[in-house]
Amino acid sequence: MIIFEQVSKQFKRQYVLNQVNFQIQPGEHIALVGSNGAGKTTLMRCLLGEYCCEGKIVIDGLNPRTDRQAVLKRVGFVPQLPPPLKMPVRQLIRFSAGVCGTDSQDIVDITKRLGLDIQTLLHRPFVKLSGGQKQKLLIAIALGRKCDILIMDEPAANLDPKARQIFLELLQEKQEQAITLISSHRLDELAALVNRVLELDRGQVVLDDRVADQNRHCKNWFCRLILKRSEVALTKTLKTWQFTESEAGLIWEGNVAGPERLHFLTLLSRHAEILNHVSLE
């Protein structure tokens, strides 16, 4: 079990996390959503023990700061931005595998499934790889390790479509053994892989939705909106969700991924005064 209790973190007197409380049970697969600056990456870094913070974070009785080595042995992590490591790829794979007692060949096998020609890269410094190559290698390290917690911050951001699909298949295989906490702007792809959605806004949990099985496997909900008047902010939001407009921007239609339905309705609630009709099926 993972426990966040009154967790706060500030930078330059500005709170990025503000009294965050939630628990994660074994078998939960969580989509972490929220706008840029909401605190998603900071929350993950606190969970990894990289940041000191107020409050309490406990992973099966372990403190991520004081018991960091024991915690990291159990974690597979994909950062949003690849670290500037000068270590050769071969050495990085061996080190990552050795930390948690994994056979390095397991990591190599996953790089091949992701379409990475790993044999030609083994002697190259990690920092010299392309963005896509770095992302595939980091995913392979995370999924190839013997771990029971997966933490992924925008893991598919630099993947080509084929590698993205293979990544989703690999993630589904790994979920049988591990808790997953994933931040992504493409939650439509993760709809069938999560059973809970946490939304952060200004450093606080504003939505905690446990998705029922029948909803988790429902990839899309059809939504129709009728507005009293057009509004620039709402128009921008709906276009981000790939909605289409008619009647001079007064009628909007589109699909919402199952796990994102309450996140979407939360965004709509900020424009309640101009909504004339909302249907979600």
PDB file of C-alpha atoms in Angstrom:
ATOM      1  CA  MET A   1       0.000   0.000   0.000  1.00  0.00           C
ATOM      2  CA  ILE A   2       1.126   3.556  -0.788  1.00  0.00           C
ATOM      3  CA  ILE A   3      -0.039   6.340   1.545  1.00  0.00           C
ATOM      4  CA  PHE A   4       0.027  10.097   0.956  1.00  0.00           C
ATOM      5  CA  GLU A   5      -0.946  11.950   4.133  1.00  0.00           C
ATOM      6  CA  GLN A   6      -1.064  15.768   4.229  1.00  0.00           C
ATOM      7  CA  VAL A   7       1.752  15.942   1.676  1.00  0.00           C
ATOM      8  CA  SER A   8       2.854  19.454   0.710  1.00  0.00           C
ATOM      9  CA  LYS A   9       5.798  20.688  -1.324  1.00  0.00           C
ATOM     10  CA  GLN A  10       6.789  24.250  -2.083  1.00  0.00           C
ATOM     11  CA  PHE A  11       9.364  25.925  -4.290  1.00  0.00           C
ATOM     12  CA  LYS A  12      10.301  29.538  -3.531  1.00  0.00           C
ATOM     13  CA  ARG A  13       7.411  29.800  -1.054  1.00  0.00           C
ATOM     14  CA  GLN A  14       4.925  28.676  -3.723  1.00  0.00           C
ATOM     15  CA  TYR A  15       3.060  25.453  -2.924  1.00  0.00           C
ATOM     16  CA  VAL A  16       3.174  22.989  -5.824  1.00  0.00           C
ATOM     17  CA  LEU A  17       1.515  20.290  -3.689  1.00  0.00           C
ATOM     18  CA  ASN A  18      -0.868  21.397  -0.967  1.00  0.00           C
ATOM     19  CA  GLN A  19      -2.049  18.862   1.649  1.00  0.00           C
ATOM     20  CA  VAL A  20      -2.466  15.925  -0.717  1.00  0.00           C
ATOM     21  CA  ASN A  21      -4.188  12.849   0.742  1.00  0.00           C
ATOM     22  CA  PHE A  22      -4.862   9.498  -0.939  1.00  0.00           C
ATOM     23  CA  GLN A  23      -3.952   5.819  -0.785  1.00  0.00           C
ATOM     24  CA  ILE A  24      -3.039   3.328  -3.509  1.00  0.00           C
ATOM     25  CA  GLN A  25      -3.889  -0.326  -3.001  1.00  0.00           C
ATOM     26  CA  PRO A  26      -2.320  -3.349  -4.747  1.00  0.00           C
ATOM     27  CA  GLY A  27      -4.037  -3.968  -8.073  1.00  0.00           C
ATOM     28  CA  GLU A  28      -4.804  -0.302  -8.733  1.00  0.00           C
ATOM     29  CA  HIS A  29      -3.759   1.275 -12.014  1.00  0.00           C
ATOM     30  CA  ILE A  30      -4.025   5.032 -11.841  1.00  0.00           C
ATOM     31  CA  ALA A  31      -4.125   7.745 -14.479  1.00  0.00           C
ATOM     32  CA  LEU A  32      -2.774  10.994 -13.041  1.00  0.00           C
ATOM     33  CA  VAL A  33      -4.270  13.945 -14.900  1.00  0.00           C
ATOM     34  CA  GLY A  34      -4.189  17.722 -14.644  1.00  0.00           C
ATOM     35  CA  SER A  35      -3.007  20.768 -16.542  1.00  0.00           C
ATOM     36  CA  ASN A  36       0.657  21.761 -16.818  1.00  0.00           C
ATOM     37  CA  GLY A  37       1.841  22.999 -13.420  1.00  0.00           C
ATOM     38  CA  ALA A  38      -0.841  21.088 -11.509  1.00  0.00           C
ATOM     39  CA  GLY A  39       1.807  19.157  -9.538  1.00  0.00           C
ATOM     40  CA  LYS A  40       1.858  15.761 -11.273  1.00  0.00           C
ATOM     41  CA  THR A  41       5.628  15.505 -11.790  1.00  0.00           C
ATOM     42  CA  THR A  42       6.352  16.898  -8.324  1.00  0.00           C
ATOM     43  CA  LEU A  43       4.058  14.280  -6.775  1.00  0.00           C
ATOM     44  CA  MET A  44       5.936  11.522  -8.594  1.00  0.00           C
ATOM     45  CA  ARG A  45       9.317  12.916  -7.562  1.00  0.00           C
ATOM     46  CA  CYS A  46       8.192  13.024  -3.932  1.00  0.00           C
ATOM     47  CA  LEU A  47       7.036   9.412  -4.192  1.00  0.00           C
ATOM     48  CA  LEU A  48      10.480   8.467  -5.508  1.00  0.00           C
ATOM     49  CA  GLY A  49      12.167  10.241  -2.604  1.00  0.00           C
ATOM     50  CA  GLU A  50      13.870  12.822  -4.798  1.00  0.00           C
ATOM     51  CA  TYR A  51      12.289  15.751  -2.951  1.00  0.00           C
ATOM     52  CA  CYS A  52      11.893  16.499   0.732  1.00  0.00           C
ATOM     53  CA  CYS A  53       8.293  17.358   1.513  1.00  0.00           C
ATOM     54  CA  GLU A  54       5.934  18.090   4.380  1.00  0.00           C
ATOM     55  CA  GLY A  55       3.532  15.393   5.527  1.00  0.00           C
ATOM     56  CA  LYS A  56       4.008  11.654   5.184  1.00  0.00           C
ATOM     57  CA  ILE A  57       4.580   9.266   2.285  1.00  0.00           C
ATOM     58  CA  VAL A  58       4.776   5.542   3.091  1.00  0.00           C
ATOM     59  CA  ILE A  59       5.310   2.607   0.730  1.00  0.00           C
ATOM     60  CA  ASP A  60       4.549  -0.610   2.610  1.00  0.00           C
ATOM     61  CA  GLY A  61       6.099   0.864   5.752  1.00  0.00           C
ATOM     62  CA  LEU A  62       9.083   2.377   3.932  1.00  0.00           C
ATOM     63  CA  ASN A  63       9.921   6.072   3.734  1.00  0.00           C
ATOM     64  CA  PRO A  64      11.007   7.089   0.204  1.00  0.00           C
ATOM     65  CA  ARG A  65      13.655   9.448   1.608  1.00  0.00           C
ATOM     66  CA  THR A  66      15.223   7.443   4.437  1.00  0.00           C
ATOM     67  CA  ASP A  67      14.663   4.021   2.826  1.00  0.00           C
ATOM     68  CA  ARG A  68      15.311   5.191  -0.713  1.00  0.00           C
ATOM     69  CA  GLN A  69      17.492   2.301  -1.839  1.00  0.00           C
ATOM     70  CA  ALA A  70      14.921  -0.264  -0.728  1.00  0.00           C
ATOM     71  CA  VAL A  71      12.113   1.708  -2.380  1.00  0.00           C
ATOM     72  CA  LEU A  72      13.895   2.192  -5.703  1.00  0.00           C
ATOM     73  CA  LYS A  73      14.567  -1.549  -5.952  1.00  0.00           C
ATOM     74  CA  ARG A  74      10.805  -1.976  -6.202  1.00  0.00           C
ATOM     75  CA  VAL A  75      10.128   0.818  -8.690  1.00  0.00           C
ATOM     76  CA  GLY A  76      10.211   1.049 -12.460  1.00  0.00           C
ATOM     77  CA  PHE A  77      10.312   4.733 -13.428  1.00  0.00           C
ATOM     78  CA  VAL A  78      10.033   6.582 -16.737  1.00  0.00           C
ATOM     79  CA  PRO A  79      10.680  10.352 -16.352  1.00  0.00           C
ATOM     80  CA  GLN A  80       9.054  13.025 -18.483  1.00  0.00           C
ATOM     81  CA  LEU A  81      12.476  14.311 -19.553  1.00  0.00           C
ATOM     82  CA  PRO A  82      15.346  11.827 -20.089  1.00  0.00           C
ATOM     83  CA  PRO A  83      18.271  12.454 -17.706  1.00  0.00           C
ATOM     84  CA  PRO A  84      21.564  13.707 -19.264  1.00  0.00           C
ATOM     85  CA  LEU A  85      23.454  10.491 -18.536  1.00  0.00           C
ATOM     86  CA  LYS A  86      26.870  10.089 -20.149  1.00  0.00           C
ATOM     87  CA  MET A  87      26.956   6.404 -19.179  1.00  0.00           C
ATOM     88  CA  PRO A  88      27.197   3.982 -22.158  1.00  0.00           C
ATOM     89  CA  VAL A  89      23.965   2.145 -22.946  1.00  0.00           C
ATOM     90  CA  ARG A  90      25.429  -1.278 -22.100  1.00  0.00           C
ATOM     91  CA  GLN A  91      26.555  -0.057 -18.675  1.00  0.00           C
ATOM     92  CA  LEU A  92      23.202   1.624 -18.011  1.00  0.00           C
ATOM     93  CA  ILE A  93      21.308  -1.582 -18.754  1.00  0.00           C
ATOM     94  CA  ARG A  94      23.603  -3.662 -16.533  1.00  0.00           C
ATOM     95  CA  PHE A  95      23.413  -1.141 -13.683  1.00  0.00           C
ATOM     96  CA  SER A  96      19.612  -0.848 -13.877  1.00  0.00           C
ATOM     97  CA  ALA A  97      19.194  -4.613 -13.914  1.00  0.00           C
ATOM     98  CA  GLY A  98      21.663  -5.180 -11.070  1.00  0.00           C
ATOM     99  CA  VAL A  99      19.931  -2.752  -8.695  1.00  0.00           C
ATOM    100  CA  CYS A 100      16.877  -4.994  -8.456  1.00  0.00           C
ATOM    101  CA  GLY A 101      18.340  -8.391  -9.314  1.00  0.00           C
ATOM    102  CA  THR A 102      16.986  -8.532 -12.862  1.00  0.00           C
ATOM    103  CA  ASP A 103      18.620 -10.309 -15.793  1.00  0.00           C
ATOM    104  CA  SER A 104      19.813  -7.570 -18.168  1.00  0.00           C
ATOM    105  CA  GLN A 105      18.662  -9.733 -21.083  1.00  0.00           C
ATOM    106  CA  ASP A 106      15.054  -9.116 -19.997  1.00  0.00           C
ATOM    107  CA  ILE A 107      15.593  -5.397 -20.622  1.00  0.00           C
ATOM    108  CA  VAL A 108      17.319  -6.059 -23.951  1.00  0.00           C
ATOM    109  CA  ASP A 109      14.424  -8.247 -25.094  1.00  0.00           C
ATOM    110  CA  ILE A 110      11.940  -5.437 -24.446  1.00  0.00           C
ATOM    111  CA  THR A 111      14.063  -2.916 -26.375  1.00  0.00           C
ATOM    112  CA  LYS A 112      13.842  -5.254 -29.363  1.00  0.00           C
ATOM    113  CA  ARG A 113      10.066  -5.559 -29.030  1.00  0.00           C
ATOM    114  CA  LEU A 114       9.882  -1.763 -29.079  1.00  0.00           C
ATOM    115  CA  GLY A 115      11.830  -1.728 -32.352  1.00  0.00           C
ATOM    116  CA  LEU A 116      15.117  -0.446 -30.938  1.00  0.00           C
ATOM    117  CA  ASP A 117      18.258  -1.764 -32.681  1.00  0.00           C
ATOM    118  CA  ILE A 118      19.986  -2.083 -29.319  1.00  0.00           C
ATOM    119  CA  GLN A 119      23.115  -3.896 -30.555  1.00  0.00           C
ATOM    120  CA  THR A 120      24.222  -0.841 -32.530  1.00  0.00           C
ATOM    121  CA  LEU A 121      23.760   1.430 -29.513  1.00  0.00           C
ATOM    122  CA  LEU A 122      25.446  -0.475 -26.678  1.00  0.00           C
ATOM    123  CA  HIS A 123      28.697   1.501 -26.812  1.00  0.00           C
ATOM    124  CA  ARG A 124      27.073   4.911 -27.290  1.00  0.00           C
ATOM    125  CA  PRO A 125      26.540   7.295 -24.349  1.00  0.00           C
ATOM    126  CA  PHE A 126      22.874   7.493 -23.383  1.00  0.00           C
ATOM    127  CA  VAL A 127      22.923  11.277 -23.795  1.00  0.00           C
ATOM    128  CA  LYS A 128      23.845  10.891 -27.487  1.00  0.00           C
ATOM    129  CA  LEU A 129      20.726   8.889 -28.377  1.00  0.00           C
ATOM    130  CA  SER A 130      17.752  10.446 -30.146  1.00  0.00           C
ATOM    131  CA  GLY A 131      14.652  11.359 -28.169  1.00  0.00           C
ATOM    132  CA  GLY A 132      12.771   8.290 -29.354  1.00  0.00           C
ATOM    133  CA  GLN A 133      15.702   5.968 -28.642  1.00  0.00           C
ATOM    134  CA  LYS A 134      16.053   7.341 -25.115  1.00  0.00           C
ATOM    135  CA  GLN A 135      12.351   6.891 -24.442  1.00  0.00           C
ATOM    136  CA  LYS A 136      12.293   3.296 -25.691  1.00  0.00           C
ATOM    137  CA  LEU A 137      15.322   2.404 -23.582  1.00  0.00           C
ATOM    138  CA  LEU A 138      13.872   4.007 -20.439  1.00  0.00           C
ATOM    139  CA  ILE A 139      10.581   2.165 -20.963  1.00  0.00           C
ATOM    140  CA  ALA A 140      12.452  -1.113 -21.469  1.00  0.00           C
ATOM    141  CA  ILE A 141      14.418  -0.561 -18.247  1.00  0.00           C
ATOM    142  CA  ALA A 142      11.234   0.194 -16.292  1.00  0.00           C
ATOM    143  CA  LEU A 143       9.218  -2.720 -17.672  1.00  0.00           C
ATOM    144  CA  GLY A 144      12.122  -5.172 -17.714  1.00  0.00           C
ATOM    145  CA  ARG A 145      12.961  -4.763 -14.022  1.00  0.00           C
ATOM    146  CA  LYS A 146      11.586  -6.994 -11.288  1.00  0.00           C
ATOM    147  CA  CYS A 147       9.389  -4.344  -9.689  1.00  0.00           C
ATOM    148  CA  ASP A 148       5.913  -4.090  -8.218  1.00  0.00           C
ATOM    149  CA  ILE A 149       5.437  -0.332  -8.669  1.00  0.00           C
ATOM    150  CA  LEU A 150       5.491   1.461 -12.028  1.00  0.00           C
ATOM    151  CA  ILE A 151       5.679   5.268 -12.124  1.00  0.00           C
ATOM    152  CA  MET A 152       5.532   6.789 -15.597  1.00  0.00           C
ATOM    153  CA  ASP A 153       5.500  10.492 -16.487  1.00  0.00           C
ATOM    154  CA  GLU A 154       4.314  10.948 -20.094  1.00  0.00           C
ATOM    155  CA  PRO A 155       5.930   7.629 -21.091  1.00  0.00           C
ATOM    156  CA  ALA A 156       4.754   7.508 -24.706  1.00  0.00           C
ATOM    157  CA  ALA A 157       5.464  11.128 -25.606  1.00  0.00           C
ATOM    158  CA  ASN A 158       8.334  10.442 -28.054  1.00  0.00           C
ATOM    159  CA  LEU A 159       7.209   7.091 -29.425  1.00  0.00           C
ATOM    160  CA  ASP A 160       6.202   6.419 -33.015  1.00  0.00           C
ATOM    161  CA  PRO A 161       2.693   4.924 -33.480  1.00  0.00           C
ATOM    162  CA  LYS A 162       3.908   1.326 -33.798  1.00  0.00           C
ATOM    163  CA  ALA A 163       6.135   1.549 -30.710  1.00  0.00           C
ATOM    164  CA  ARG A 164       3.291   3.258 -28.823  1.00  0.00           C
ATOM    165  CA  GLN A 165       1.001   0.305 -29.469  1.00  0.00           C
ATOM    166  CA  ILE A 166       3.673  -2.201 -28.426  1.00  0.00           C
ATOM    167  CA  PHE A 167       4.302  -0.159 -25.266  1.00  0.00           C
ATOM    168  CA  LEU A 168       0.612  -0.396 -24.337  1.00  0.00           C
ATOM    169  CA  GLU A 169       0.706  -4.164 -24.841  1.00  0.00           C
ATOM    170  CA  LEU A 170       3.835  -4.468 -22.678  1.00  0.00           C
ATOM    171  CA  LEU A 171       2.269  -2.291 -19.993  1.00  0.00           C
ATOM    172  CA  GLN A 172      -0.829  -4.461 -19.900  1.00  0.00           C
ATOM    173  CA  GLU A 173       1.356  -7.553 -19.403  1.00  0.00           C
ATOM    174  CA  LYS A 174       3.273  -5.891 -16.563  1.00  0.00           C
ATOM    175  CA  GLN A 175       0.142  -4.692 -14.773  1.00  0.00           C
ATOM    176  CA  GLU A 176      -0.573  -8.201 -13.515  1.00  0.00           C
ATOM    177  CA  GLN A 177       2.353  -7.781 -11.101  1.00  0.00           C
ATOM    178  CA  ALA A 178       2.590  -4.038 -10.457  1.00  0.00           C
ATOM    179  CA  ILE A 179       0.717  -0.985  -9.223  1.00  0.00           C
ATOM    180  CA  THR A 180       0.860   1.653 -11.966  1.00  0.00           C
ATOM    181  CA  LEU A 181       0.762   5.445 -11.705  1.00  0.00           C
ATOM    182  CA  ILE A 182       0.823   7.068 -15.132  1.00  0.00           C
ATOM    183  CA  SER A 183       0.670  10.684 -16.204  1.00  0.00           C
ATOM    184  CA  SER A 184      -0.321  11.140 -19.839  1.00  0.00           C
ATOM    185  CA  HIS A 185      -1.999  13.596 -22.200  1.00  0.00           C
ATOM    186  CA  ARG A 186      -3.216  10.623 -24.305  1.00  0.00           C
ATOM    187  CA  LEU A 187      -5.530   8.954 -21.822  1.00  0.00           C
ATOM    188  CA  ASP A 188      -7.758   7.763 -24.622  1.00  0.00           C
ATOM    189  CA  GLU A 189      -5.056   5.152 -25.260  1.00  0.00           C
ATOM    190  CA  LEU A 190      -4.919   4.166 -21.579  1.00  0.00           C
ATOM    191  CA  ALA A 191      -8.683   3.815 -21.151  1.00  0.00           C
ATOM    192  CA  ALA A 192      -8.606   0.034 -20.918  1.00  0.00           C
ATOM    193  CA  LEU A 193      -5.498   0.005 -18.688  1.00  0.00           C
ATOM    194  CA  VAL A 194      -6.584   2.120 -15.706  1.00  0.00           C
ATOM    195  CA  ASN A 195      -9.153   1.546 -12.989  1.00  0.00           C
ATOM    196  CA  ARG A 196      -8.782   4.881 -11.200  1.00  0.00           C
ATOM    197  CA  VAL A 197      -8.303   8.519 -12.181  1.00  0.00           C
ATOM    198  CA  LEU A 198      -6.699  11.163  -9.950  1.00  0.00           C
ATOM    199  CA  GLU A 199      -6.879  14.781 -11.065  1.00  0.00           C
ATOM    200  CA  LEU A 200      -4.598  17.448  -9.620  1.00  0.00           C
ATOM    201  CA  ASP A 201      -5.313  21.144  -9.842  1.00  0.00           C
ATOM    202  CA  ARG A 202      -3.055  23.740  -8.215  1.00  0.00           C
ATOM    203  CA  GLY A 203      -1.414  21.061  -6.116  1.00  0.00           C
ATOM    204  CA  GLN A 204      -4.579  19.500  -4.725  1.00  0.00           C
ATOM    205  CA  VAL A 205      -6.566  16.374  -5.558  1.00  0.00           C
ATOM    206  CA  VAL A 206      -9.817  17.652  -7.047  1.00  0.00           C
ATOM    207  CA  LEU A 207     -11.051  14.331  -8.453  1.00  0.00           C
ATOM    208  CA  ASP A 208     -10.580  10.740  -7.329  1.00  0.00           C
ATOM    209  CA  ASP A 209     -12.631   8.444  -9.532  1.00  0.00           C
ATOM    210  CA  ARG A 210     -12.519   4.676  -9.213  1.00  0.00           C
ATOM    211  CA  VAL A 211     -13.587   3.427 -12.612  1.00  0.00           C
ATOM    212  CA  ALA A 212     -15.963   0.473 -12.650  1.00  0.00           C
ATOM    213  CA  ASP A 213     -14.955  -2.421 -14.872  1.00  0.00           C
ATOM    214  CA  GLN A 214     -17.785  -1.843 -17.330  1.00  0.00           C
ATOM    215  CA  ASN A 215     -16.649   1.776 -17.715  1.00  0.00           C
ATOM    216  CA  ARG A 216     -12.947   0.917 -17.826  1.00  0.00           C
ATOM    217  CA  HIS A 217     -13.455  -1.194 -20.934  1.00  0.00           C
ATOM    218  CA  CYS A 218     -15.789   1.341 -22.550  1.00  0.00           C
ATOM    219  CA  LYS A 219     -13.226   3.211 -24.620  1.00  0.00           C
ATOM    220  CA  ASN A 220     -15.370   6.174 -25.595  1.00  0.00           C
ATOM    221  CA  TRP A 221     -18.399   8.087 -24.342  1.00  0.00           C
ATOM    222  CA  PHE A 222     -20.236  10.248 -26.877  1.00  0.00           C
ATOM    223  CA  CYS A 223     -20.816  13.784 -25.637  1.00  0.00           C
ATOM    224  CA  ARG A 224     -23.067  16.518 -27.043  1.00  0.00           C
ATOM    225  CA  LEU A 225     -23.070  20.090 -25.755  1.00  0.00           C
ATOM    226  CA  ILE A 226     -25.398  22.994 -26.526  1.00  0.00           C
ATOM    227  CA  LEU A 227     -24.153  26.399 -25.415  1.00  0.00           C
ATOM    228  CA  LYS A 228     -26.045  29.589 -24.645  1.00  0.00           C
ATOM    229  CA  ARG A 229     -23.237  31.550 -26.249  1.00  0.00           C
ATOM    230  CA  SER A 230     -19.745  30.978 -27.572  1.00  0.00           C
ATOM    231  CA  GLU A 231     -16.776  31.516 -25.258  1.00  0.00           C
ATOM    232  CA  VAL A 232     -13.097  31.563 -26.242  1.00  0.00           C
ATOM    233  CA  ALA A 233     -11.823  29.616 -23.202  1.00  0.00           C
ATOM    234  CA  LEU A 234     -14.351  26.801 -23.592  1.00  0.00           C
ATOM    235  CA  THR A 235     -13.821  26.686 -27.358  1.00  0.00           C
ATOM    236  CA  LYS A 236     -10.082  26.190 -26.792  1.00  0.00           C
ATOM    237  CA  THR A 237     -10.764  23.412 -24.262  1.00  0.00           C
ATOM    238  CA  LEU A 238     -13.180  21.566 -26.557  1.00  0.00           C
ATOM    239  CA  LYS A 239     -10.782  21.745 -29.495  1.00  0.00           C
ATOM    240  CA  THR A 240      -8.075  20.236 -27.270  1.00  0.00           C
ATOM    241  CA  TRP A 241     -10.459  17.309 -26.694  1.00  0.00           C
ATOM    242  CA  GLN A 242     -10.936  17.127 -30.508  1.00  0.00           C
ATOM    243  CA  PHE A 243     -14.622  18.075 -30.405  1.00  0.00           C
ATOM    244  CA  THR A 244     -16.269  19.358 -33.593  1.00  0.00           C
ATOM    245  CA  GLU A 245     -18.536  22.392 -33.735  1.00  0.00           C
ATOM    246  CA  SER A 246     -21.672  23.426 -35.605  1.00  0.00           C
ATOM    247  CA  GLU A 247     -24.273  26.189 -35.426  1.00  0.00           C
ATOM    248  CA  ALA A 248     -21.591  28.891 -35.180  1.00  0.00           C
ATOM    249  CA  GLY A 249     -19.914  27.238 -32.220  1.00  0.00           C
ATOM    250  CA  LEU A 250     -23.085  26.713 -30.172  1.00  0.00           C
ATOM    251  CA  ILE A 251     -23.232  22.917 -30.646  1.00  0.00           C
ATOM    252  CA  TRP A 252     -20.231  20.672 -29.964  1.00  0.00           C
ATOM    253  CA  GLU A 253     -19.882  16.893 -30.291  1.00  0.00           C
ATOM    254  CA  GLY A 254     -17.038  14.504 -29.529  1.00  0.00           C
ATOM    255  CA  ASN A 255     -15.840  11.416 -27.699  1.00  0.00           C
ATOM    256  CA  VAL A 256     -14.472  11.186 -24.157  1.00  0.00           C
ATOM    257  CA  ALA A 257     -12.400   8.220 -22.964  1.00  0.00           C
ATOM    258  CA  GLY A 258     -14.130   6.231 -20.208  1.00  0.00           C
ATOM    259  CA  PRO A 259     -11.685   6.986 -17.361  1.00  0.00           C
ATOM    260  CA  GLU A 260     -11.650  10.681 -18.318  1.00  0.00           C
ATOM    261  CA  ARG A 261     -15.390  11.309 -18.164  1.00  0.00           C
ATOM    262  CA  LEU A 262     -15.401  12.941 -14.711  1.00  0.00           C
ATOM    263  CA  HIS A 263     -12.236  14.872 -15.520  1.00  0.00           C
ATOM    264  CA  PHE A 264     -14.039  16.230 -18.581  1.00  0.00           C
ATOM    265  CA  LEU A 265     -17.171  17.123 -16.618  1.00  0.00           C
ATOM    266  CA  THR A 266     -15.013  18.896 -14.033  1.00  0.00           C
ATOM    267  CA  LEU A 267     -13.596  21.078 -16.803  1.00  0.00           C
ATOM    268  CA  LEU A 268     -17.118  21.766 -18.088  1.00  0.00           C
ATOM    269  CA  SER A 269     -18.284  22.796 -14.618  1.00  0.00           C
ATOM    270  CA  ARG A 270     -16.008  25.845 -14.844  1.00  0.00           C
ATOM    271  CA  HIS A 271     -18.231  27.088 -17.689  1.00  0.00           C
ATOM    272  CA  ALA A 272     -21.595  26.051 -16.213  1.00  0.00           C
ATOM    273  CA  GLU A 273     -23.162  29.472 -16.762  1.00  0.00           C
ATOM    274  CA  ILE A 274     -23.037  29.103 -20.565  1.00  0.00           C
ATOM    275  CA  LEU A 275     -24.086  25.430 -20.795  1.00  0.00           C
ATOM    276  CA  ASN A 276     -27.633  24.879 -22.004  1.00  0.00           C
ATOM    277  CA  HIS A 277     -27.461  21.077 -22.490  1.00  0.00           C
ATOM    278  CA  VAL A 278     -24.958  18.293 -21.763  1.00  0.00           C
ATOM    279  CA  SER A 279     -25.379  14.629 -22.699  1.00  0.00           C
ATOM    280  CA  LEU A 280     -22.829  11.869 -22.133  1.00  0.00           C
ATOM    281  CA  GLU A 281     -23.615   8.354 -23.335  1.00  0.00           C
TER     282      GLU A 281
END
